[in-house]
Coordinates of N, CA and C in Angstrom, one line a residue:
M1 N 14.4 23.2 -11.5 CA 14.6 22.2 -10.5 C 16.1 22.0 -10.2
D2 N 16.5 22.1 -8.9 CA 17.9 21.9 -8.6 C 17.9 21.5 -7.1
T3 N 17.8 20.3 -6.9 CA 17.6 19.7 -5.5 C 18.7 18.7 -5.3
K4 N 19.2 18.6 -4.0 CA 20.2 17.6 -3.7 C 19.5 16.3 -3.4
L5 N 19.7 15.3 -4.1 CA 19.2 14.0 -3.9 C 20.3 12.9 -3.6
R6 N 20.0 11.9 -2.9 CA 21.0 10.8 -2.6 C 20.4 9.5 -2.9
L7 N 19.9 9.3 -4.1 CA 19.2 8.0 -4.5 C 20.1 7.0 -5.0
S8 N 21.1 7.4 -5.9 CA 22.0 6.4 -6.5 C 23.2 6.2 -5.6
Q9 N 23.5 7.1 -4.7 CA 24.7 7.1 -3.8 C 25.9 7.3 -4.7
Q10 N 25.7 7.8 -5.9 CA 26.9 8.2 -6.8 C 26.7 9.7 -7.1
P11 N 27.7 10.5 -6.7 CA 27.6 12.0 -6.8 C 27.1 12.5 -8.1
E12 N 27.7 12.0 -9.2 CA 27.4 12.6 -10.5 C 25.9 12.1 -10.9
A13 N 25.6 10.9 -10.6 CA 24.3 10.4 -11.0 C 23.2 11.1 -10.1
D14 N 23.5 11.4 -8.9 CA 22.6 12.1 -8.0 C 22.4 13.5 -8.4
E15 N 23.5 14.1 -8.8 CA 23.5 15.5 -9.3 C 22.5 15.7 -10.5
L16 N 22.6 14.7 -11.4 CA 21.6 14.7 -12.5 C 20.2 14.6 -12.1
L17 N 20.0 13.7 -11.2 CA 18.6 13.4 -10.7 C 18.0 14.7 -10.0
G18 N 18.9 15.5 -9.3 CA 18.5 16.6 -8.6 C 18.2 17.8 -9.5
R19 N 18.7 17.8 -10.8 CA 18.5 19.0 -11.6 C 17.6 18.6 -12.9
S20 N 17.4 17.4 -13.1 CA 16.7 17.0 -14.3 C 15.4 16.2 -14.0
P21 N 14.2 16.9 -14.2 CA 12.9 16.2 -14.0 C 12.8 14.9 -14.8
L22 N 13.3 14.9 -16.0 CA 13.2 13.6 -16.9 C 14.1 12.5 -16.3
A23 N 15.3 12.9 -15.8 CA 16.1 11.9 -15.2 C 15.5 11.3 -14.0
L24 N 14.9 12.1 -13.1 CA 14.3 11.6 -11.9 C 13.1 10.7 -12.3
L25 N 12.3 11.1 -13.3 CA 11.1 10.3 -13.7 C 11.6 9.0 -14.3
T26 N 12.7 9.0 -15.1 CA 13.3 7.8 -15.7 C 13.8 6.9 -14.6
G27 N 14.4 7.4 -13.5 CA 14.9 6.6 -12.4 C 13.8 5.9 -11.7
I28 N 12.7 6.6 -11.5 CA 11.5 5.9 -10.9 C 11.0 4.8 -11.8
L29 N 11.0 5.0 -13.1 CA 10.5 4.0 -14.0 C 11.4 2.8 -14.0
L30 N 12.7 3.0 -13.8 CA 13.7 1.9 -13.8 C 13.7 1.1 -12.5
D31 N 13.1 1.7 -11.5 CA 13.2 1.2 -10.1 C 12.2 0.0 -9.9
Q32 N 12.6 -1.1 -10.5 CA 11.8 -2.3 -10.3 C 12.7 -3.5 -10.7
Q33 N 12.7 -4.5 -9.8 CA 13.5 -5.8 -10.0 C 15.0 -5.6 -10.0
V34 N 15.4 -4.4 -9.6 CA 16.9 -4.2 -9.4 C 17.0 -3.4 -8.1
P35 N 18.2 -3.4 -7.5 CA 18.5 -2.5 -6.3 C 18.2 -1.0 -6.7
M36 N 17.8 -0.3 -5.7 CA 17.5 1.1 -6.0 C 18.6 1.9 -6.5
E37 N 19.8 1.7 -6.0 CA 21.0 2.5 -6.4 C 21.3 2.2 -7.9
W38 N 21.1 0.9 -8.3 CA 21.3 0.6 -9.7 C 20.3 1.3 -10.6
A39 N 19.0 1.3 -10.2 CA 18.0 2.0 -11.0 C 18.2 3.5 -11.1
F40 N 18.6 4.1 -10.0 CA 18.7 5.6 -10.1 C 20.1 6.1 -10.6
S41 N 21.0 5.1 -10.9 CA 22.2 5.5 -11.6 C 22.0 5.4 -13.1
G42 N 20.9 4.7 -13.5 CA 20.6 4.5 -14.9 C 20.4 5.7 -15.8
P43 N 19.7 6.8 -15.3 CA 19.6 8.0 -16.2 C 20.9 8.6 -16.5
H44 N 21.8 8.6 -15.5 CA 23.2 9.2 -15.8 C 23.9 8.3 -16.8
A45 N 23.8 7.0 -16.7 CA 24.5 6.1 -17.6 C 23.9 6.3 -19.0
I46 N 22.6 6.4 -19.1 CA 22.0 6.7 -20.5 C 22.5 8.0 -21.1
A47 N 22.5 9.0 -20.3 CA 22.9 10.3 -20.8 C 24.3 10.3 -21.3
Q48 N 25.2 9.6 -20.5 CA 26.6 9.5 -20.9 C 26.8 8.8 -22.2
R49 N 26.0 7.7 -22.3 CA 26.2 6.9 -23.5 C 25.6 7.6 -24.7
M50 N 24.7 8.5 -24.5 CA 24.2 9.3 -25.6 C 25.0 10.6 -25.9
G51 N 26.1 10.7 -25.1 CA 27.0 11.9 -25.2 C 26.4 13.2 -24.8
R52 N 25.5 13.1 -23.8 CA 24.8 14.3 -23.3 C 25.0 14.5 -21.8
D53 N 24.7 15.7 -21.3 CA 24.8 15.9 -19.9 C 23.4 15.9 -19.2
D54 N 22.4 15.6 -20.0 CA 21.0 15.5 -19.6 C 20.3 14.6 -20.5
L55 N 19.1 14.2 -20.1 CA 18.2 13.4 -21.0 C 17.3 14.4 -21.7
D56 N 17.0 14.0 -23.0 CA 16.1 14.8 -23.8 C 15.0 13.9 -24.3
A57 N 13.7 14.3 -24.0 CA 12.6 13.4 -24.3 C 12.4 13.3 -25.8
H58 N 12.7 14.4 -26.6 CA 12.5 14.3 -28.0 C 13.5 13.4 -28.6
E59 N 14.8 13.5 -28.1 CA 15.8 12.6 -28.7 C 15.6 11.2 -28.4
I60 N 15.2 10.9 -27.2 CA 14.9 9.5 -26.8 C 13.8 8.9 -27.6
A61 N 12.7 9.7 -27.7 CA 11.5 9.3 -28.4 C 11.8 8.9 -29.8
S62 N 12.7 9.6 -30.5 CA 12.9 9.4 -31.9 C 14.1 8.5 -32.2
Y63 N 14.8 8.0 -31.1 CA 15.9 7.1 -31.2 C 15.5 5.8 -31.8
D64 N 16.4 5.2 -32.7 CA 16.1 3.9 -33.2 C 15.9 2.9 -32.1
P65 N 14.8 2.2 -32.0 CA 14.5 1.3 -30.9 C 15.6 0.2 -30.7
E66 N 16.1 -0.4 -31.7 CA 17.2 -1.4 -31.6 C 18.4 -0.8 -31.1
D67 N 18.8 0.4 -31.6 CA 20.0 1.1 -31.1 C 19.9 1.5 -29.6
F68 N 18.6 1.9 -29.3 CA 18.4 2.4 -27.9 C 18.5 1.2 -26.9
A69 N 18.0 0.1 -27.3 CA 18.0 -1.2 -26.5 C 19.5 -1.6 -26.4
A70 N 20.3 -1.5 -27.4 CA 21.7 -1.9 -27.4 C 22.5 -0.9 -26.5
L71 N 22.1 0.3 -26.5 CA 22.7 1.3 -25.6 C 22.5 1.0 -24.1
L72 N 21.3 0.5 -23.8 CA 21.0 0.2 -22.4 C 21.6 -1.2 -22.0
A73 N 21.8 -2.0 -23.0 CA 22.4 -3.4 -22.8 C 23.9 -3.4 -22.7
A74 N 24.6 -2.4 -23.2 CA 26.0 -2.4 -23.2 C 26.5 -2.5 -21.7
K75 N 27.6 -3.3 -21.5 CA 28.0 -3.5 -20.2 C 28.8 -2.3 -19.6
P76 N 28.5 -2.0 -18.3 CA 27.5 -2.6 -17.5 C 26.1 -2.2 -17.8
A77 N 25.2 -3.2 -17.9 CA 23.8 -2.9 -18.4 C 23.1 -1.9 -17.4
V78 N 22.3 -1.1 -18.0 CA 21.5 -0.1 -17.2 C 20.5 -0.8 -16.3
H79 N 20.0 -2.0 -16.7 CA 19.0 -2.6 -16.0 C 19.1 -4.1 -16.2
R80 N 18.6 -4.9 -15.3 CA 18.6 -6.4 -15.4 C 17.9 -6.8 -16.7
Y81 N 16.9 -6.1 -17.1 CA 16.2 -6.4 -18.3 C 16.3 -5.1 -19.3
P82 N 17.4 -4.9 -19.9 CA 17.7 -3.7 -20.7 C 16.8 -3.6 -21.9
G83 N 16.4 -4.7 -22.5 CA 15.6 -4.6 -23.7 C 14.2 -4.1 -23.4
S84 N 13.5 -4.7 -22.4 CA 12.2 -4.3 -22.1 C 12.1 -2.9 -21.4
M85 N 13.2 -2.6 -20.6 CA 13.2 -1.3 -20.0 C 13.5 -0.2 -21.0
A86 N 14.3 -0.5 -22.0 CA 14.6 0.5 -23.1 C 13.3 0.9 -23.8
K87 N 12.4 -0.1 -24.0 CA 11.1 0.1 -24.7 C 10.3 1.0 -23.8
R88 N 10.3 0.7 -22.5 CA 9.5 1.5 -21.6 C 10.0 3.0 -21.5
V89 N 11.3 3.1 -21.4 CA 11.8 4.5 -21.4 C 11.4 5.3 -22.6
Q90 N 11.5 4.6 -23.8 CA 11.1 5.3 -25.0 C 9.6 5.6 -25.1
Q91 N 8.8 4.7 -24.6 CA 7.3 4.9 -24.5 C 7.0 6.1 -23.6
L92 N 7.8 6.2 -22.5 CA 7.6 7.4 -21.6 C 8.0 8.7 -22.3
A93 N 9.1 8.7 -23.0 CA 9.6 9.9 -23.7 C 8.6 10.2 -24.8
Q94 N 8.1 9.3 -25.5 CA 7.1 9.6 -26.6 C 5.8 10.2 -26.0
Y95 N 5.4 9.6 -24.8 CA 4.2 10.2 -24.2 C 4.4 11.7 -23.8
L96 N 5.6 11.9 -23.2 CA 5.9 13.3 -22.8 C 6.0 14.2 -24.0
V97 N 6.5 13.8 -25.1 CA 6.6 14.6 -26.3 C 5.1 14.9 -26.8
E98 N 4.3 13.9 -26.8 CA 2.9 14.1 -27.3 C 2.1 14.9 -26.4
H99 N 2.2 14.8 -25.1 CA 1.3 15.4 -24.1 C 1.9 16.7 -23.4
Y100 N 3.2 16.7 -23.3 CA 3.8 17.8 -22.6 C 5.0 18.5 -23.4
D101 N 5.0 18.3 -24.7 CA 6.1 18.9 -25.5 C 7.4 18.5 -25.0
G102 N 7.6 17.3 -24.4 CA 8.8 16.8 -23.9 C 9.3 17.4 -22.6
D103 N 8.4 18.2 -21.9 CA 8.8 18.8 -20.7 C 8.3 18.0 -19.5
A104 N 9.1 17.2 -18.9 CA 8.7 16.3 -17.8 C 8.1 17.1 -16.6
E105 N 8.7 18.3 -16.3 CA 8.3 19.0 -15.2 C 6.9 19.6 -15.3
A106 N 6.4 19.7 -16.5 CA 5.1 20.2 -16.8 C 4.0 19.3 -16.2
I107 N 4.4 18.0 -15.9 CA 3.4 17.1 -15.3 C 3.0 17.6 -13.9
W108 N 3.9 18.2 -13.2 CA 3.5 18.7 -11.8 C 3.6 20.2 -11.7
R109 N 4.0 20.9 -12.7 CA 4.2 22.3 -12.5 C 2.9 23.1 -12.1
D110 N 1.8 22.7 -12.8 CA 0.6 23.5 -12.6 C -0.5 22.6 -12.0
A111 N -0.2 21.5 -11.4 CA -1.2 20.6 -10.9 C -1.9 21.3 -9.7
S112 N -3.3 21.3 -9.8 CA -4.0 22.1 -8.8 C -4.4 21.4 -7.5
S113 N -4.2 20.0 -7.6 CA -4.5 19.2 -6.4 C -3.6 18.0 -6.4
G114 N -3.5 17.3 -5.3 CA -2.8 16.1 -5.2 C -3.4 15.0 -6.1
Q115 N -4.7 15.0 -6.1 CA -5.4 14.0 -6.9 C -5.2 14.2 -8.4
E116 N -5.2 15.5 -8.8 CA -4.9 15.7 -10.2 C -3.5 15.3 -10.6
L117 N -2.5 15.6 -9.7 CA -1.1 15.2 -10.0 C -1.1 13.6 -10.0
L118 N -1.7 13.0 -9.1 CA -1.7 11.5 -9.1 C -2.3 10.9 -10.4
D119 N -3.4 11.5 -10.8 CA -4.0 11.1 -12.1 C -3.1 11.3 -13.3
R120 N -2.3 12.4 -13.3 CA -1.4 12.6 -14.4 C -0.3 11.6 -14.4
L121 N 0.2 11.3 -13.2 CA 1.3 10.3 -13.0 C 0.8 8.9 -13.4
K122 N -0.4 8.5 -13.0 CA -0.9 7.2 -13.4 C -1.1 7.0 -14.9
A123 N -1.3 8.1 -15.6 CA -1.5 8.1 -17.0 C -0.2 7.8 -17.8
L124 N 1.0 8.0 -17.1 CA 2.3 7.8 -17.8 C 2.5 6.3 -18.1
P125 N 3.0 6.0 -19.2 CA 3.4 4.6 -19.5 C 4.3 4.0 -18.5
G126 N 4.0 2.8 -18.0 CA 4.9 2.2 -17.0 C 4.6 2.6 -15.6
F127 N 3.6 3.5 -15.4 CA 3.3 3.9 -14.0 C 1.9 3.4 -13.6
G128 N 1.9 2.5 -12.7 CA 0.6 2.1 -12.1 C 0.3 2.9 -10.9
E129 N -0.7 2.5 -10.1 CA -1.2 3.2 -8.9 C 0.0 3.3 -7.9
Q130 N 0.7 2.2 -7.6 CA 1.7 2.3 -6.6 C 2.9 3.2 -7.0
K131 N 3.4 3.0 -8.2 CA 4.5 3.7 -8.7 C 4.2 5.2 -8.7
A132 N 3.0 5.6 -9.1 CA 2.5 7.0 -9.2 C 2.6 7.6 -7.8
R133 N 2.1 6.8 -6.8 CA 2.1 7.3 -5.4 C 3.5 7.4 -4.9
I134 N 4.3 6.5 -5.2 CA 5.7 6.5 -4.7 C 6.4 7.8 -5.3
F135 N 6.2 8.1 -6.6 CA 6.8 9.2 -7.2 C 6.3 10.5 -6.7
L136 N 5.0 10.5 -6.3 CA 4.4 11.8 -5.8 C 5.0 12.1 -4.5
A137 N 5.4 11.1 -3.7 CA 6.0 11.4 -2.4 C 7.3 12.2 -2.4
P138 N 8.3 11.8 -3.2 CA 9.5 12.7 -3.2 C 9.2 14.0 -3.9
L139 N 8.2 14.1 -4.8 CA 7.9 15.5 -5.3 C 7.5 16.4 -4.1
G140 N 6.7 15.9 -3.2 CA 6.3 16.7 -2.1 C 7.4 16.8 -1.0
K141 N 8.0 15.7 -0.7 CA 9.0 15.7 0.4 C 10.3 16.3 0.1
R142 N 10.8 16.2 -1.1 CA 12.1 16.6 -1.5 C 12.1 17.8 -2.5
L143 N 11.1 17.9 -3.3 CA 11.2 18.9 -4.4 C 10.2 20.1 -4.1
G144 N 9.4 20.0 -3.0 CA 8.5 21.1 -2.7 C 7.3 21.2 -3.5
V145 N 7.0 20.1 -4.3 CA 5.8 20.1 -5.1 C 4.6 19.7 -4.2
R146 N 3.8 20.6 -3.7 CA 2.9 20.3 -2.7 C 1.5 20.9 -2.9
P147 N 0.8 20.5 -4.0 CA -0.5 21.0 -4.2 C -1.4 20.4 -3.1
P148 N -2.6 21.1 -2.9 CA -3.4 20.7 -1.8 C -3.8 19.2 -1.9
G149 N -3.6 18.5 -0.8 CA -4.0 17.0 -0.7 C -2.9 16.1 -1.3
W150 N -1.6 16.6 -1.4 CA -0.6 15.8 -2.0 C -0.2 14.6 -1.1
R151 N -0.2 14.8 0.3 CA 0.1 13.7 1.2 C -1.0 12.6 1.1
E152 N -2.2 13.0 1.0 CA -3.3 12.0 0.9 C -3.2 11.3 -0.4
A153 N -2.9 12.0 -1.5 CA -2.8 11.3 -2.8 C -1.6 10.4 -2.8
A154 N -0.5 10.7 -2.1 CA 0.6 9.8 -2.0 C 0.4 8.6 -1.1
G155 N -0.7 8.6 -0.3 CA -1.0 7.5 0.5 C 0.0 7.3 1.6
P156 N 0.4 6.1 2.0 CA 1.3 5.9 3.1 C 2.7 6.4 2.8
Y157 N 3.0 6.6 1.5 CA 4.4 7.1 1.1 C 4.5 8.5 1.4
G158 N 3.4 9.2 1.6 CA 3.5 10.7 2.0 C 3.6 10.9 3.4
E159 N 3.5 9.9 4.3 CA 3.6 10.1 5.7 C 4.9 10.7 6.1
D160 N 4.9 11.6 7.0 CA 6.1 12.3 7.5 C 6.8 11.3 8.5
G161 N 8.1 11.2 8.3 CA 8.9 10.4 9.2 C 8.9 8.9 8.9
S162 N 8.4 8.5 7.8 CA 8.4 7.1 7.4 C 9.6 6.8 6.6
Y163 N 9.9 5.5 6.4 CA 11.0 5.0 5.6 C 10.5 3.9 4.7
R164 N 9.6 4.3 3.8 CA 8.9 3.4 2.9 C 9.4 3.3 1.5
S165 N 10.0 4.5 1.0 CA 10.3 4.5 -0.4 C 11.5 5.5 -0.7
V166 N 11.7 5.7 -1.9 CA 12.8 6.6 -2.3 C 12.6 8.1 -1.8
A167 N 11.3 8.4 -1.5 CA 11.1 9.7 -1.0 C 11.7 10.0 0.4
D168 N 12.1 8.9 1.1 CA 12.6 9.0 2.4 C 14.1 8.8 2.5
I169 N 14.8 8.7 1.3 CA 16.2 8.5 1.3 C 17.0 9.8 1.2
T170 N 17.8 10.0 2.3 CA 18.6 11.2 2.3 C 20.1 10.8 2.4
G171 N 20.4 9.6 2.5 CA 21.8 9.1 2.6 C 21.8 7.6 2.9
P172 N 23.0 7.1 3.2 CA 23.2 5.6 3.4 C 22.3 5.1 4.5
D173 N 22.2 5.8 5.6 CA 21.5 5.3 6.8 C 20.0 5.1 6.4
S174 N 19.4 6.2 5.8 CA 18.0 6.1 5.5 C 17.8 5.1 4.4
L175 N 18.7 4.9 3.5 CA 18.6 3.9 2.4 C 18.5 2.5 3.1
D176 N 19.3 2.3 4.1 CA 19.3 1.0 4.8 C 17.9 0.8 5.4
K177 N 17.3 1.8 6.0 CA 16.0 1.7 6.6 C 14.9 1.4 5.6
V178 N 15.0 2.1 4.5 CA 14.0 1.9 3.4 C 14.1 0.4 2.9
R179 N 15.4 0.0 2.7 CA 15.6 -1.4 2.2 C 15.1 -2.4 3.2
A180 N 15.3 -2.2 4.5 CA 14.8 -3.1 5.5 C 13.3 -3.1 5.5
H181 N 12.6 -1.9 5.3 CA 11.2 -1.9 5.2 C 10.7 -2.7 4.1
K182 N 11.3 -2.6 2.9 CA 10.9 -3.3 1.7 C 11.0 -4.8 1.9
Q183 N 12.1 -5.2 2.5 CA 12.3 -6.6 2.8 C 11.3 -7.2 3.8
E184 N 10.9 -6.4 4.8 CA 9.9 -6.8 5.7 C 8.5 -6.9 5.0
M185 N 8.2 -6.0 4.1 CA 7.0 -6.1 3.3 C 6.9 -7.4 2.5
K186 N 8.1 -7.7 1.9 CA 8.2 -8.9 1.0 C 7.9 -10.2 1.9
R187 N 8.6 -10.2 3.1 CA 8.4 -11.3 4.0 C 6.9 -11.5 4.4
A188 N 6.3 -10.3 4.7 CA 4.9 -10.4 5.2 C 4.0 -10.8 4.1
A189 N 4.3 -10.4 2.8 CA 3.5 -10.8 1.7 C 3.6 -12.3 1.4
K190 N 4.9 -12.8 1.6 CA 5.1 -14.2 1.3 C 4.5 -15.1 2.4
A191 N 4.5 -14.6 3.7 CA 3.9 -15.3 4.8 C 2.4 -15.3 4.6
A192 N 1.8 -14.3 4.0 CA 0.3 -14.2 3.9 C -0.2 -15.0 2.7
T193 N 0.7 -15.5 1.8 CA 0.3 -16.2 0.6 C 0.0 -17.7 1.0
P194 N -1.2 -18.2 0.8 CA -1.5 -19.6 1.2 C -0.7 -20.6 0.4
V195 N -0.2 -21.6 1.0 CA 0.5 -22.6 0.3 C -0.4 -23.7 -0.1
A196 N -0.4 -24.0 -1.4 CA -1.4 -25.0 -2.0 C -0.9 -26.4 -1.5
K197 N -1.9 -27.1 -1.0 CA -1.7 -28.5 -0.5 C -1.6 -29.4 -1.7
P198 N -0.7 -30.4 -1.7 CA -0.6 -31.3 -2.8 C -1.9 -32.2 -2.9
V199 N -2.3 -32.4 -4.1 CA -3.5 -33.2 -4.3 C -3.1 -34.7 -4.3
R200 N -3.7 -35.5 -3.4 CA -3.4 -36.9 -3.4 C -4.3 -37.6 -4.4
P201 N -3.6 -38.6 -5.1 CA -4.4 -39.3 -6.1 C -5.5 -40.2 -5.4
A202 N -6.6 -40.3 -6.0 CA -7.7 -41.1 -5.4 C -7.3 -42.5 -5.4
K203 N -7.8 -43.2 -4.3 CA -7.5 -44.6 -4.1 C -8.4 -45.4 -5.1
P204 N -7.8 -46.4 -5.7 CA -8.6 -47.3 -6.6 C -9.7 -48.0 -5.9
A205 N -10.9 -48.1 -6.5 CA -12.0 -48.7 -5.9 C -11.8 -50.1 -5.7

């Protein structure tokens, strides 16, 4: 895997994402409750702090949990919630070691269909239905991982010409469009949430 990505908007961090399946997978895992650029610069920060030029699932899986949490919490923190995300990153690495001998790319290398790939992604710790679909989209759009039915499995994130997720980011302009879409989705969700009316106390008889 050697693909040019522009997710963190930092050349060295993006270079790692483009050549390291585990780094890209970790970036997707970190992409919640923080700006996208912050999340996707995380794998590079972790690798640097471990004194490596790439992430290794076996090393992360066997790392002392307290030391790994401290590594992510060191300023500038890798995530807004470094302790909980350190645990999730280790759980992901442990799963990869147990099921794929630490080879993240094996998740999609021989997937026979989009649905099979989606099921494999959904089985990963920290990956629900939406995150699995979001990750499937850049695999198809940016990395050329296109088993039959991959667009359907990715759902709306697989649509061509959309600006819904990290799959559609190729630079600052598309990043702005994806961010605007996410903000619009949040506004729509907030507007659709019914506001509870205050309960008035009963009048005394």
